[in-house]
Each structure stands twice: as C-alpha cells, then as structure tokens.
Coordinates of C-alpha atoms in Angstrom, one line a residue:
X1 CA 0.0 0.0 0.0
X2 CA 1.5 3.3 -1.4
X3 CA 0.9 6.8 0.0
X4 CA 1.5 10.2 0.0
X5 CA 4.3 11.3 2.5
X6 CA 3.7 13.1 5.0
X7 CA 6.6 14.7 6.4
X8 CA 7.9 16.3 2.8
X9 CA 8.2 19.8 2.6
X10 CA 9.4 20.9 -0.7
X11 CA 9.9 19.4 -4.3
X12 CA 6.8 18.0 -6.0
X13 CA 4.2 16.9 -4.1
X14 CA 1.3 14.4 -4.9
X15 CA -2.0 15.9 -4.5
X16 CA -4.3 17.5 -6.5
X17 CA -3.5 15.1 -8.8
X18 CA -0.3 15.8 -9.6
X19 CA 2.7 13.7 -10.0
X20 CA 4.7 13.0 -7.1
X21 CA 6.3 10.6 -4.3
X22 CA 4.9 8.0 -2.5
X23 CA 6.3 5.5 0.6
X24 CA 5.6 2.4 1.9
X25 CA 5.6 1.1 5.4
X26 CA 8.4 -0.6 5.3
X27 CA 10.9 2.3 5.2
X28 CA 11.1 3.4 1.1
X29 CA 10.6 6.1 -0.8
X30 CA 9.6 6.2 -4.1
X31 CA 10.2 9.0 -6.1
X32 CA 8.9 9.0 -10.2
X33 CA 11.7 9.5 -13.2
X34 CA 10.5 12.3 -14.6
X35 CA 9.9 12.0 -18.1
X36 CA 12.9 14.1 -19.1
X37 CA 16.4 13.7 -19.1
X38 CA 16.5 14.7 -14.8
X39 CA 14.9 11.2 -13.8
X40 CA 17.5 9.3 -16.1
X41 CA 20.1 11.3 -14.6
X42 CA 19.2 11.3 -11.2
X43 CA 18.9 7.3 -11.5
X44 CA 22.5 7.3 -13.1
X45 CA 23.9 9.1 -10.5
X46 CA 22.2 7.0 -7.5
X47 CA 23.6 3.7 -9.6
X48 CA 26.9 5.5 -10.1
X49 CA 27.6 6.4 -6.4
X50 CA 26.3 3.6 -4.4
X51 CA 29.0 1.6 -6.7
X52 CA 32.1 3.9 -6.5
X53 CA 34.3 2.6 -4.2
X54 CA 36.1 6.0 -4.3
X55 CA 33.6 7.4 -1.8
X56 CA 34.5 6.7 1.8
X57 CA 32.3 5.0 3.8
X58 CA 31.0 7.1 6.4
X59 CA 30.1 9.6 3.3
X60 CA 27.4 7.0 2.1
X61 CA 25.6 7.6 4.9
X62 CA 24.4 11.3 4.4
X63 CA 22.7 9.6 1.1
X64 CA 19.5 7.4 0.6
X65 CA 20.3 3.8 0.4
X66 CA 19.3 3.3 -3.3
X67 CA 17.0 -0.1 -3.7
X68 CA 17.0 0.5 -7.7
X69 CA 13.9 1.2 -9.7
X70 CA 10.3 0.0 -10.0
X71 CA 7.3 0.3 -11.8
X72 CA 4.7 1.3 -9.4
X73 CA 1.2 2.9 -9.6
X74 CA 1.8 6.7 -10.5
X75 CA -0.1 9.2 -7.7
X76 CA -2.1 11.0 -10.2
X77 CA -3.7 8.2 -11.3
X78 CA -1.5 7.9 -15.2
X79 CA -0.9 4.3 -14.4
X80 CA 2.1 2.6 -13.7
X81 CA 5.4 4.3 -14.2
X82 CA 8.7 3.8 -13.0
X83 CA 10.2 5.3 -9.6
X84 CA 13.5 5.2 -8.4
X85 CA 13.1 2.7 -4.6
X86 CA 14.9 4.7 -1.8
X87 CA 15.3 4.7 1.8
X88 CA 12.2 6.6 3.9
X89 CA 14.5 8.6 6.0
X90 CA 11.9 9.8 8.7
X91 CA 10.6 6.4 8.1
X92 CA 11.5 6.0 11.9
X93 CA 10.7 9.2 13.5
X94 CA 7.4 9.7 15.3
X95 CA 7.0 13.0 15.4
X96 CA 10.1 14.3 13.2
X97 CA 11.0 18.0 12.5
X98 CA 11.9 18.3 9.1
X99 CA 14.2 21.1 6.9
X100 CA 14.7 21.6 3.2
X101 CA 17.8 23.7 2.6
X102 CA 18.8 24.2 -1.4
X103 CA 22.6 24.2 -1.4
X104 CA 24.7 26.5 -4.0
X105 CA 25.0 30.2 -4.8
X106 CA 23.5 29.4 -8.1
X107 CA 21.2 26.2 -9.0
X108 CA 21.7 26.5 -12.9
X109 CA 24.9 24.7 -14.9
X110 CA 26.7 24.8 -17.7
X111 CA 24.8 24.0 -21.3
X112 CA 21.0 24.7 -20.1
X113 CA 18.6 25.6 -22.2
X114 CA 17.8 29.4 -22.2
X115 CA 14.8 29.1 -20.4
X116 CA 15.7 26.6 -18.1
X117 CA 18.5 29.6 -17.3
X118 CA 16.5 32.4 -17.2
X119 CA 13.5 30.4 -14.9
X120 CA 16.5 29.1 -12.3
X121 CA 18.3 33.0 -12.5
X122 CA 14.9 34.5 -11.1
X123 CA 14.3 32.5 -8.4
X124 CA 18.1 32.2 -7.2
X125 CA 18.1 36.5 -6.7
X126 CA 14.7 36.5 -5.7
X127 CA 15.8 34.3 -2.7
X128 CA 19.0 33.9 -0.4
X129 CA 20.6 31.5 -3.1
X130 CA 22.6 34.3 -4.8
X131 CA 23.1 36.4 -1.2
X132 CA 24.0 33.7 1.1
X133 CA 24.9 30.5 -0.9
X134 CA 21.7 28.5 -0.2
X135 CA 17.9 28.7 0.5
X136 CA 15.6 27.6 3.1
X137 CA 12.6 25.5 0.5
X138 CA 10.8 24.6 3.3
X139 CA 10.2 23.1 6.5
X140 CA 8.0 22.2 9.4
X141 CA 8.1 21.3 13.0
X142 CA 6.7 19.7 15.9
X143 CA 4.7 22.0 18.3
X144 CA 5.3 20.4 21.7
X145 CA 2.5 23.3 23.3
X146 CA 0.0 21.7 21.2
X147 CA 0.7 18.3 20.0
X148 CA 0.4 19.1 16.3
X149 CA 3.4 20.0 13.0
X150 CA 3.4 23.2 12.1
X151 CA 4.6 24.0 8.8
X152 CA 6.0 27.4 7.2
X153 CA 3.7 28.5 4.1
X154 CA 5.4 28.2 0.9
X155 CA 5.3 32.0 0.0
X156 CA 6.5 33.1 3.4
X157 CA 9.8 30.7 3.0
X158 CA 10.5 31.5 -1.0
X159 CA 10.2 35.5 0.4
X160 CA 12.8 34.9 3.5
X161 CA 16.5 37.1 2.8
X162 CA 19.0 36.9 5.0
X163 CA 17.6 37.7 8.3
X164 CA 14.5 35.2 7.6
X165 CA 16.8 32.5 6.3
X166 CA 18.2 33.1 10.0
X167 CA 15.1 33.1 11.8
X168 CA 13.7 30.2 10.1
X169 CA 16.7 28.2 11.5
X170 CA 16.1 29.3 14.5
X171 CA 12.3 28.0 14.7
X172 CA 13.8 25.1 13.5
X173 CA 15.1 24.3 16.9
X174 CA 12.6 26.1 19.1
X175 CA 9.8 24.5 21.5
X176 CA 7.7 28.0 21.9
X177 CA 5.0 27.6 19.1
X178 CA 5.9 28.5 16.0
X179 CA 4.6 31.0 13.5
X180 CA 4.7 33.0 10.3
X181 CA 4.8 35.9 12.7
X182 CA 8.0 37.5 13.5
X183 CA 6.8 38.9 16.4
X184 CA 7.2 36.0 18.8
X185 CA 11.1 34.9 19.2
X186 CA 11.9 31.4 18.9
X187 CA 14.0 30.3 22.3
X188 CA 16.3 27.8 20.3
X189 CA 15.6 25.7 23.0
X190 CA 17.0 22.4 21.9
X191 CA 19.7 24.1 19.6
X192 CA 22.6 22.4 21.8
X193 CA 20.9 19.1 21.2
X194 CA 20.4 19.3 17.4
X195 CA 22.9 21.7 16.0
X196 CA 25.6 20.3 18.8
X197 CA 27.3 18.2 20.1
X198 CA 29.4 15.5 18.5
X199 CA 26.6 13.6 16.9
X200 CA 24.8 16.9 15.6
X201 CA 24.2 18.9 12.9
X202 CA 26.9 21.0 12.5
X203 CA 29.4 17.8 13.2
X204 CA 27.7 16.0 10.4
X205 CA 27.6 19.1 8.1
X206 CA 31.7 19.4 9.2
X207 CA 32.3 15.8 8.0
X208 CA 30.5 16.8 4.8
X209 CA 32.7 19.8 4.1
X210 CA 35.7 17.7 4.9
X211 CA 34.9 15.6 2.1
X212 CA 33.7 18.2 -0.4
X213 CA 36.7 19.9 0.1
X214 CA 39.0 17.4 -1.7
X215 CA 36.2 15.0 -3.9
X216 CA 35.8 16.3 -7.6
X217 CA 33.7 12.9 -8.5
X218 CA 30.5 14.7 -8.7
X219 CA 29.0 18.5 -8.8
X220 CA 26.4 18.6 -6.9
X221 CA 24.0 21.2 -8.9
X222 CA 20.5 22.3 -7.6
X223 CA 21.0 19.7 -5.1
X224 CA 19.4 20.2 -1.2
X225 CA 20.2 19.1 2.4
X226 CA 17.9 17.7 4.2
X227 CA 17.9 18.0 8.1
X228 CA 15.8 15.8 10.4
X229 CA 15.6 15.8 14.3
X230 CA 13.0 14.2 17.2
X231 CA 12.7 16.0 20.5
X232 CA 9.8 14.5 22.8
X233 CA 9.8 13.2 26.5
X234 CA 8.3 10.1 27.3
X235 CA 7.3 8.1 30.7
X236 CA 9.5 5.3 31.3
X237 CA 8.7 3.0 34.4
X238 CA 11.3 2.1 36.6
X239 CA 11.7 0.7 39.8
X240 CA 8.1 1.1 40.4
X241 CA 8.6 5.3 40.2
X242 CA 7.9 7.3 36.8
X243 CA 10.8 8.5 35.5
X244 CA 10.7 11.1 33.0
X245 CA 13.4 10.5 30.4
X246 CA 14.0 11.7 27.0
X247 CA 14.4 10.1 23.7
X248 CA 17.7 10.9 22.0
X249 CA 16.8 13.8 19.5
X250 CA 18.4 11.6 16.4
X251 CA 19.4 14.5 14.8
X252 CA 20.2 13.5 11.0
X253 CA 21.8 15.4 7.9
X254 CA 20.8 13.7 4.0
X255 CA 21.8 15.1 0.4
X256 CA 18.8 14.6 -1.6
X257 CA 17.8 15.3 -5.3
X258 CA 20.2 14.7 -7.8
X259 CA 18.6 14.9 -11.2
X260 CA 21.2 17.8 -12.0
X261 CA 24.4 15.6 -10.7
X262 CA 27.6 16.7 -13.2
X263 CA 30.5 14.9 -13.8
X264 CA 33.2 16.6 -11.8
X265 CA 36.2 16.0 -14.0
X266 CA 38.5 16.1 -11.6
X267 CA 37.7 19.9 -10.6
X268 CA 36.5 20.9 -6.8
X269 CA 32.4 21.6 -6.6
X270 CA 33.2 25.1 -5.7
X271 CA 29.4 26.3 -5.8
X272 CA 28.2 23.5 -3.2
X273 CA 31.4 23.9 -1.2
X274 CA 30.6 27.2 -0.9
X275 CA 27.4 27.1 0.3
X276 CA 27.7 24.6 2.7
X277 CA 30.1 26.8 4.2
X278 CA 28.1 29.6 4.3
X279 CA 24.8 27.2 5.9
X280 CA 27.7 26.2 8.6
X281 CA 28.5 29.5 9.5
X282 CA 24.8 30.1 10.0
X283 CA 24.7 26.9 12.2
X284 CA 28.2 28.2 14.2
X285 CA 26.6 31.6 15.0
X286 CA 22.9 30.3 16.3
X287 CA 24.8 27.8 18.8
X288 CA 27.6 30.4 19.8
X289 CA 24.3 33.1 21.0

C-alpha cells in the first residue's frame, strides 16, 4: 500500500492530482523519473555512487540507500510508471522536524537551455541563493504546546533574505510555538541538542565539508540538504517510580535530489562547497548566541 508522504516539505508533491512521491511502510521512498532527461540522470547518479568505491564509507551515509527502480502505480492516477526505490529517511521518527535547505549560490549549470537559465536565475536572486549561498525551500516542525506540526507556508519561506533565512533556523530548533509571525522569538531551546554536540548537525555538516573539500567525483548542482531531528519526552517506568526521560533527538543530515548531478572532472564543486560553508556559519553563529 502506497501513500503520500507526509513529512515532505518541498519538491513535487502528490495531491491534487499531480505527480509526485509515494512510501511504503516498510521504510522506502519512491520518487517517479521524470519524463525528461532529470529522472535518467538522477537514477544514473544513485547507480553510479552507491557503486564507487572511491567514496569513503562514512560519506554514504548522508545519502539514501538506493534499492533500484520499479514500476509502481503513479499518484495521479496515469498508471504505472517507473520510480527510483529509496530509503524513507523519517521512516523511523514519530514526530520528526523536518528542513529543506537548497545548497549552491547558483542552482543553474553549464549548457542549459535558455529558459531553463533564465526560470533558475529568477528565483536564485529572488531568494537567499545568490546572497547567502543557499535557500531555506521549506520546513516544518513539531509544536510540543500543542501536539500538532506546524509548517511554514510556501510563500513566506520562498520571500525569507538573510535575516528570515536566519530566523527560520532558529524556529527550526525552538519549542515555543511557532509562526509566520516575526513577532514572537523562537527560544532555540533544543539548539545544543540538534545543532551540537558530536553527533549533531553541524558535526555532520563538518564531515560533509571535509569531504567536499578534496572529492571532484561529482557536482552537486540544484542539489538540497535535508535535516531531520526528534525532540519528545516520554514516561519510562522504573523501579516502580515514573521517570521522565528523553528520547535521544536523532538528529540526522541527508543530500537529496540529484537529477542535476555533473561529472566533476577532476575539478572541486566550488558552488556547493561554498554554500555549505556559508549554511555552517549560520549553524556556528545560532549555537555560539
């Protein structure tokens, strides 16, 4: 039994009858080849990398286990079509919070069509792609007050510059209830928990930069981060006395969407580089206040 996911917060989404990715429940993700040349790339790429011994171990890890690809029932109803098979990866959270973050100062490549160029240029200095070296596409989190997500609306995120690129990581990490509305400030209460220590975010992101500072397999173009966290208490019985304790937050870092994946040819992917750098200095300077 396929369904619609229902911790995704940016990319296409399937409803209203549109195209889009379904999951399981047995932990997978399927996402549909689009009918260009992206889904044949991006399938390329997930056969190339899972296969290239080149790329150290713990760097496989920050990508979707790739199960291959499958013909399954499309979501809008077009019948079956085929769909690369990849890991779920909040397949295990109960209540995950959940960050898109598009990496790069500019999401466009070499040898794209004219419009492709011009549709990409608009929306990379209409947002913080150009300013900062990445852009927030989306997110949502989990309202501890009242037991419900709250996600940002579209519009609001795609309007953020720097300072609301800032604030939204902020929220990210925040247990006051969140809102579009600047005028309550988030408390960034569990920032320690998810964006340190040395399991965190910013560790993760660090190991990351480490690599992408010296591979030149790959350029990584248009290509997003994807940041996942749990923070809830729970009533464990011991000794015959309740004893609150808390479920480790799990904090996780993935690289998603690669249908725009370029051959590195031995040269350094400045763009991503850069803008990983960047999102880490954003990271540094939220823990550090």
């Amino acid at each position: 039994m396929l369904k619609v996911p229902e911790h995704q917060v940016a990319g296409h989404i399937a409803k209203d009858g549109k195209l889009g990715p379904l999951v399981d429940d047995q932990g997978r993700f399927f996402k549909p080849l689009q009918g260009d040349a992206r889904g044949e790339n991006e399938a390329k790429f997930y056969e190339s990398f899972s296969t290239n011994k080149n790329v150290p171990d713990h760097i496989h890890k920050y990508f979707p286990v790739y199960h291959g690809t499958q013909l399954v029932e499309a979501s809008n109803g077009s019948g079956k079509l085929p769909h690369l098979v990849l890991e779920d990866v909040v397949s295990c959270y109960s209540n995950p919070s959940v960050m898109d973050v598009k990496i790069g100062s500019r999401t466009w490549y070499p040898d794209v069509s004219e419009e492709y160029f011009k549709k990409c240029i608009k929306k990379d200095r209409a947002t913080t792609t150009v300013t900062l070296g990445f852009r927030v596409s989306g997110f949502k989190v989990f309202d501890h007050q009242e037991s419900r997500f709250w996600r940002a609306e579209k519009k609001v995120v795609l309007s953020y510059k720097v300072n609301g690129a800032r604030l939204a990581l902020r929220k990210f990490v925040s247990s006051n209830s969140p809102s579009d509305d600047d005028d309550s400030p988030p408390n960034c209460a569990f920032a320690s928990e998810v964006y340190g220590g040395s399991d965190g975010i910013l560790a993760q992101l660090l190991e990351l930069k480490a690599w992408f500072e010296t591979q030149t397999f790959y350029h990584f173009n248009s290509c997003s981060i994807l940041m996942v966290y749990e923070n809830e208490s729970i009533l464990m019985k011991g000794g015959g006395d309740d004893e609150k304790k808390k479920k480790p937050v799990r904090a996780q870092v993935k690289l998603v969407d690669f249908a725009h994946v370029l051959d590195g040819n031995g040269v350094i992917d400045h763009n991503f580089l850069g803008g990983l750098c960047s999102f880490i200095k954003f990271i540094k300077d939220i823990l550090q206040s």
